[in-house]
Amino acid sequence: MTAANRLAALDNLPANELCQLAEAALSALVNVMNEETTLLRAGHVRQASTLTPDKARLAQDYVGFARSVQRQGDRLRAEAPTAVERLKLGHESLATQMAENLRVLATARTVTEDILTDVAKVVGQQNKAKTYGRAGTIAADPGSAARGIAINRSL
């Protein structure tokens, strides 16, 4: 089935069925984002990262349904006004959950960067040369600074 056929099939669904499918996708996406946020708050970053494939798939599903709802907006409002209102409320809960999720992700990123920066500084200080140079002072050896510590800023 081509993409155009899938879009046409979605657009031709009965109004209530299309709204129910969109609402189910929306609810599943909100739930997985809530679970991810909860895990991140608890510091379980690895467990939270296992949710990424599900979150991406659910987001893609929801976007497909949402676009169909937009294309069929007039028909849906005429045939299933209650379902359309439920979708609007669900979308508001998604926006709230996304904002919270992004705040927690930003905090986790900042904490991680701070920890790595602190570790790099401490390791660098411990690797200073402890011998005297020609002038009778401890020589600074730039080659012995911390190596192998990096901060991934792509989060």
Backbone as a ProteinNet text record, in pm:
[ID]
protein_1_A
[PRIMARY]
MTAANRLAALDNLPANELCQLAEAALSALVNVMNEETTLLRAGHVRQASTLTPDKARLAQDYVGFARSVQRQGDRLRAEAPTAVERLKLGHESLATQMAENLRVLATARTVTEDILTDVAKVVGQQNKAKTYGRAGTIAADPGSAARGIAINRSL
[TERTIARY]
85.3	0	89.4	63.1	143.5	101.8	184.4	153.6	24.4	4.4	-118.6	-241.3	-229.8	-341.6	-370.6	-263.2	-281.8	-350.6	-308.7	-371.7	-517.7	-546	-684.2	-768.9	-712.2	-785.9	-818.5	-721.7	-747	-854.5	-841.4	-936.2	-1077.7	-1091.8	-1224.3	-1286.8	-1217.4	-1274.6	-1395.6	-1489.8	-1600.2	-1545.3	-1613.3	-1564.8	-1530.3	-1620.9	-1594.5	-1475.5	-1462.4	-1351.7	-1217.8	-1210.9	-1087.5	-1051.4	-1148.4	-1122.3	-1078.3	-1138.4	-1100.3	-957.3	-921.1	-784.3	-683.5	-715.9	-627.9	-617.8	-730.4	-731.2	-650.6	-661.8	-584.7	-434.7	-395.3	-253.4	-203.6	-285.4	-251.1	-234.2	-327.6	-321.4	-197	-166.3	-47.4	80	85.2	201.9	217.8	108.9	114.7	162.4	113.9	153.2	301.2	353.9	495.3	583.5	539.5	616.7	613.8	500.6	490.5	582.6	585.4	673.6	820.2	856.4	993.2	1029.4	938.9	962.9	983.8	900.3	910.8	1046	1087	1216.2	1332.6	1325.8	1433.5	1442.6	1327.5	1328.5	1394.9	1374.1	1431.9	1578	1630.9	1770.3	1795	1690.7	1704.5	1712.3	1822.6	1838.8	1840.9	1908.7	1915	1777.1	1700.8	1565.5	1479.4	1494	1415.9	1452.4	1579.2	1621.4	1564	1524.5	1463.4	1323.6	1265.5	1132.7	1137.5	1255.3	1269	1207.5	1232.9	1171.1	1017.8	961.2	814.6	762.5	832.9	789.6	793.3	896.8	908.4	797.1	770.2	665.3	528.4	500.8	371.8	355.8	463.3	457.2	427.9	491.4	468.2	323	272.5	132.6	38.1	64.3	-23.6	-21.3	96.3	106.6	26	32.4	-46.2	-195.3	-241.4	-383.3	-420.2	-332.7	-361.7	-372.9	-288.1	-295.7	-424.8	-465.4	-592.4	-708.3	-702.6	-806.6	-810.4	-693.6	-690	-750	-713.2	-767.1	-918.7	-968.3	-1110.8	-1184.6	-1126.2	-1179.2	-1325.3	-1365	-1504.3	-1599.9	-1564.5	-1650	-1657.9	-1544.5	-1541.8	-1621.5	-1607.1	-1683.1	-1833.5	-1873.8	-2016	-2067.6	-1986.5	-2032.4	-2001.1	-1894.1	-1852.7	-1797	-1880.4	-1828.3	-1775.5	-1836.7	-1790.8	-1652.3	-1633.3	-1503.7	-1394.2	-1428.5	-1331	-1292.5	-1387.9	-1358.9	-1269	-1294.1	-1207.8	-1065.1	-1052.8	-919.4	-848.2	-921.1	-860	-808.5	-888.6	-846.1	-724.6	-726.7	-612.3	-487.3	-503.2	-387.9	-330	-414.8	-365.9	-287.4	-333.6	-258.6	-124.9	-120.3	6.3	102.5	52.8	138.3	195	111.5	157.3	263.7	238.4	333.3	464.1	456.9	579.2	662.4	597.5	670.3	741.3	672.8	732.8	848	828.2	930.9	1056.1	1037	1151.4	1224.5	1150.3	1215.4	1302	1248.9	1324	1445.3	1429.2	1543.4	1652.6	1612.6	1710.3	1783.7	1712.3	1774.9	1872.6	1831.4	1919.5	2046.4	2030.6	2146.2	2241.3	2187.1	2270.1	2344.2	2274.2	2337.3	2449	2423.4	2524.5	2647.3	2625.4	2738.5	2818	2748.2	2816.3	2900.8	2845.4	2919.8	3043.6	3027.6	3142.3	3249	3206.3	3301.5	3377.2	3305.9	3370.7	3469.2	3430	3519.1	3643.7	3627.2	3742.1	3838.1	3783.5	3869.3	3946	3877.1	3942.7	4049.9	4019.1	4116.6	4235.9	4211	4318.9	4408	4348.8	4428	4512.8	4459.4	4533.9	4650.6	4646.2	4751	4865.2	4867.1	4975.9	5108.2	5213	5346.7	5387	5456.7	5497	5650.2	5717	5863.2	5903.7	6025.3	6075.8	6144	6121.1	6184.4	6317.6	6375.7	6505.8	6506.4	6394.7	6390.5	6357.9	6347.4	6318.4	6169.4	6086.3	5941	5882.2	5762.6	5696.5	5658.9	5705.2	5681.2	5541.4	5474.9	5343	5361.5	5306.8	5318.3	5182.1	5162.4	5031.7	4994.6	5092.1	5063.6	5000	5004.7	4948.5	4808.7	4747.1	4610.6	4514.2	4393.4	4293.1	4271.2	4265.8	4240	4125.2	4053.8	3951.6	3816.3	3801.3	3672	3611.1	3488.6	3422.6	3279.7	3225.2	3086.6	3010	2906.9	2823.9	2713.7	2721.3	2625.7	2508.3	2498	2391	2259.6	2254.5	2128.8	2035
-118.3	0	123.8	213.2	334.5	434.2	534.2	637.8	709.5	735.3	803.1	718.8	586.6	497.3	495	496	497.9	626.8	739.2	867.8	868.2	817	812.8	722.9	609.8	518.9	587.1	659.7	733.7	839.7	915.1	1023.7	972.9	847.9	793.3	717.3	710.5	643.2	720.8	650.3	721.6	818.2	928.5	1036.2	986.7	912.6	865.6	770.4	685.1	589.5	661.7	758.7	835.7	908.2	969.7	1040.7	943.7	825.5	726.9	677.4	653.7	611.1	720.2	843.7	955.5	969.9	955	967.8	856.1	734.2	622.4	644.8	690.9	719.3	831.3	932.6	1045.6	1000.9	921.5	872.9	787	698.9	614.4	698.9	801.3	889.6	965.2	1017.4	1088.9	993.9	870.7	774	739.8	716.4	681.4	801.2	921.6	1040.9	1059.6	1031.3	1040.8	938.6	817.6	714.4	755.9	811.2	857.6	969.1	1063.1	1173.8	1122.2	1027.7	970.4	900.5	822.6	753.6	852.5	956.6	1056	1128.8	1163.6	1229.9	1142.8	1012.2	918.6	886.8	942.4	921	792.9	729.4	604.7	635.2	695.4	742.6	626	517.8	403.5	342.4	327.1	272.8	366.9	495.8	594.1	588.2	565.2	562.5	442.9	338.4	222.9	256.8	364.2	405	485.8	528	614.2	554.3	426.9	373.2	375.9	339.3	343.1	484.7	577.4	717.3	769.8	736.8	782.6	722.6	593.1	527.6	585.8	605.7	662.1	805.5	881.6	1019.4	1021.2	931	923.2	882.9	786.3	744.8	861.2	929.9	1040.6	1151.6	1183.2	1288.8	1250.7	1124.5	1079.3	1097.3	1058.1	1074.6	1222.5	1300	1442.8	1514.6	1478.7	1541	1503	1379.1	1336.4	1411.1	1428	1503.3	1647.1	1705.6	1841.7	1848.2	1752.7	1752.5	1732.9	1654.9	1621.8	1703.1	1814.2	1892.7	1930.8	1982.9	2025.6	1906.9	1798.2	1678.9	1624.6	1619.5	1565.9	1653.7	1785	1874.4	1859.3	1829.8	1812.6	1676.2	1571.3	1435.6	1387	1438.5	1389.7	1503.7	1604.5	1720.9	1685.9	1591.1	1552	1487.7	1401.9	1335.6	1437.1	1536.6	1641.2	1720.7	1748.7	1821.2	1738.2	1607	1519.5	1521.8	1522.2	1529.2	1658.5	1769.6	1898.6	1894.1	1838.5	1827.3	1735.5	1625.6	1534.5	1600.6	1681.4	1751.6	1850	1914.9	2005	1927.7	1806.3	1726.8	1682.8	1657.2	1625	1743.3	1861.5	1980.8	1999.8	1978.6	1990.9	1886.3	1760.7	1652.9	1676.1	1725.9	1753.5	1862.5	1965.5	2073.4	2020.3	1938.1	1880.4	1787.3	1705.8	1613.8	1689.5	1798	1877.5	1943.8	1988.1	2046.4	1942.7	1822.7	1716.9	1675.8	1664.9	1631.6	1738.5	1864.5	1973.2	1968	1939.3	1928.5	1811.7	1696.6	1579.4	1608.2	1677.5	1711.3	1803.4	1904.2	1999.1	1929.6	1844.6	1772.1	1682.6	1613.5	1524.9	1603.9	1715.2	1797.9	1849.6	1893.9	1943.6	1834.1	1713.6	1602.8	1570.1	1560.5	1528.7	1637.4	1761.8	1872.9	1867.5	1842.5	1832.2	1715.5	1601.3	1485.5	1516.4	1580.1	1613.9	1707.2	1804.5	1896.8	1824.1	1736	1662.9	1570.1	1499	1408.1	1487.6	1601.4	1685.4	1736.3	1768.7	1816.4	1704.5	1583.2	1470.4	1428.1	1461.7	1419.5	1520	1621.3	1719.7	1656	1698.1	1646	1684.8	1595.2	1620.9	1620.1	1673.9	1683.3	1829	1860.2	1996.2	2015.2	2133	2167.1	2235.2	2296.1	2360.8	2479.2	2549.5	2669.7	2637.6	2510.5	2473.6	2477.9	2481.3	2479.4	2354.6	2322.6	2207	2243.7	2162.9	2190.1	2143.9	2226.3	2189.8	2113.5	1995.2	1912.8	1909.2	1990.1	1993.7	1860.2	1777.2	1647.4	1550.6	1582	1489.5	1530.1	1626.2	1666.3	1553.1	1565.1	1460.1	1430.4	1304.3	1261.6	1161.8	1156.5	1055.8	1090.6	1210.5	1251.6	1349.6	1320.9	1405.5	1430.9	1539.5	1574.2	1572.3	1489.7	1481.7	1585.7	1690.8	1799.3	1781.2	1664.4	1641.9	1602.9	1588.2	1553	1662.2
0	0	0	-88.7	-99.7	8.3	26.4	125.3	89.2	-38.5	-82.5	-51.9	-69	-36.8	113	193.7	340.2	383.2	325.5	358.4	317.4	199.2	151	239.8	283.9	371.4	504.7	559.2	684	663.8	557.8	531.6	507.3	462.6	432.9	549.9	663.2	780.3	830.5	892.5	957.7	1062.6	1084.1	1171.2	1311.4	1373.4	1510.2	1514.7	1414.7	1412.3	1397.5	1308.5	1290.7	1420.2	1483.2	1609.7	1719.3	1725.2	1826.6	1804.7	1678.5	1649	1686.8	1652.7	1687.9	1839.3	1906.9	2052.5	2119.1	2066.6	2121.7	2102.2	1983.9	1957.6	2048.5	2065.1	2151.4	2295.6	2343.6	2481.9	2504.6	2409.2	2422.2	2423.8	2340.5	2336.2	2467.6	2520.4	2649.1	2758.7	2758.4	2861.4	2855.1	2734	2723.5	2760.4	2725.9	2764.9	2916.4	2978.4	3123.5	3190	3135.8	3190.1	3176.5	3060.6	3038.1	3136.8	3154.9	3247.1	3388.5	3430.5	3565.3	3583.6	3483.7	3492.8	3496.6	3415.6	3414.6	3547.7	3604.4	3735.3	3841.1	3829.3	3925.8	3895.4	3786	3751	3674.1	3622.2	3547	3397.2	3357.3	3219.6	3120.5	3154.7	3062	3040.7	3148.6	3133.7	3049.9	3072.3	2996.5	2848.7	2819.3	2678.9	2603.6	2674.6	2606.8	2554.2	2601.9	2556.6	2426.6	2385.9	2268.5	2141.6	2108.9	1986.3	1991.7	2106.8	2120.9	2108.4	2172.6	2168	2024.7	1951	1811.6	1725.2	1744.3	1665.5	1698.8	1827.3	1868.2	1819.2	1823.6	1774	1624.6	1551.3	1407	1378.5	1453.8	1437.2	1465.3	1575.9	1613.4	1508.2	1457.2	1355.6	1231.3	1192.4	1077.4	1100.3	1218.4	1251.1	1262.3	1325.1	1343.4	1209.1	1116	982.4	911.4	927.6	867.8	932.7	1064.1	1135.1	1083.5	1060.8	1007.4	867.8	783.7	647.6	646.9	740.6	745.7	852.7	895.3	1006.9	993.7	881.2	864.1	876.9	811.2	817.2	959	1027.5	1163.8	1260	1247.3	1335.3	1313.1	1190.8	1159.8	1206.1	1187.4	1216.3	1357	1419.4	1551.9	1636	1667.6	1741.6	1880.6	1948.2	2082.1	2075	1976.8	1960.4	1927.7	1848.1	1814.1	1938.7	2024.6	2149.9	2240.9	2249.5	2329.6	2275.1	2142.7	2081.8	2118.3	2117.9	2155.1	2297.8	2388.9	2528.8	2541	2466.9	2468.3	2414.6	2312.5	2255.5	2356.9	2435	2539.6	2645	2678.4	2775.5	2717.2	2585.6	2520.1	2528	2502.4	2507.9	2648.4	2749.5	2888.2	2918.7	2877.7	2903.7	2830.6	2707.5	2631.6	2698.7	2747.3	2814	2938.4	3015.5	3136.2	3098.1	2996.7	2950.7	2907.1	2833	2787.6	2904.1	3005.7	3124.5	3194.7	3211.1	3279.4	3196.5	3065.1	2979.6	2987	2987.5	2997	3130.4	3236.1	3368	3371.7	3318.3	3316	3235.2	3125.4	3042.2	3117.4	3181.9	3256	3369.7	3442.7	3553.8	3501.2	3392.6	3334	3290.4	3223	3179.9	3299.5	3404.2	3523.7	3588.6	3596.9	3657.8	3575.6	3444.5	3359.5	3363.2	3367.2	3375.5	3508.1	3617	3748.3	3752.9	3696.6	3694.6	3613.1	3498.6	3414.9	3487.9	3561.3	3636.1	3745	3818.5	3927.6	3872.1	3766.4	3706.1	3654.5	3594.6	3545	3656.1	3771.8	3884.5	3943.9	3942.4	3999.6	3912.4	3785.8	3693.4	3681.8	3765.2	3756.9	3796.9	3731.9	3761.6	3902.6	3971.1	4108.5	4120.3	4019.7	4021.6	4004.4	4044.2	4032.3	3897.2	3841.8	3714.7	3737.6	3631.9	3640.2	3733.5	3744.9	3827.5	3973.5	4007.7	4145.4	4177.6	4076.9	4098.3	4033.2	4074.5	4014.2	3871.8	3779.3	3638	3598.6	3522.8	3472	3342	3336.6	3216.5	3148.3	3043.6	2978.7	2915	2889.2	2829.5	2927.2	3056.7	3154.6	3198.9	3131.1	3165.4	3132.4	3180.9	3162	3014.8	2982.8	2845.4	2846.8	2739	2725	2784.8	2835.8	2888.9	2790.7	2748.5	2652.4	2695.9	2653.3	2682.2	2550.9	2545.9	2426	2438	2361.3	2369	2271.9	2211.4	2113.6	2178.6	2308.2	2373.9	2354.7
[MASK]
+++++++++++++++++++++++++++++++++++++++++++++++++++++++++++++++++++++++++++++++++++++++++++++++++++++++++++++++++++++++++++++++++++++++++++++++++++++++++++

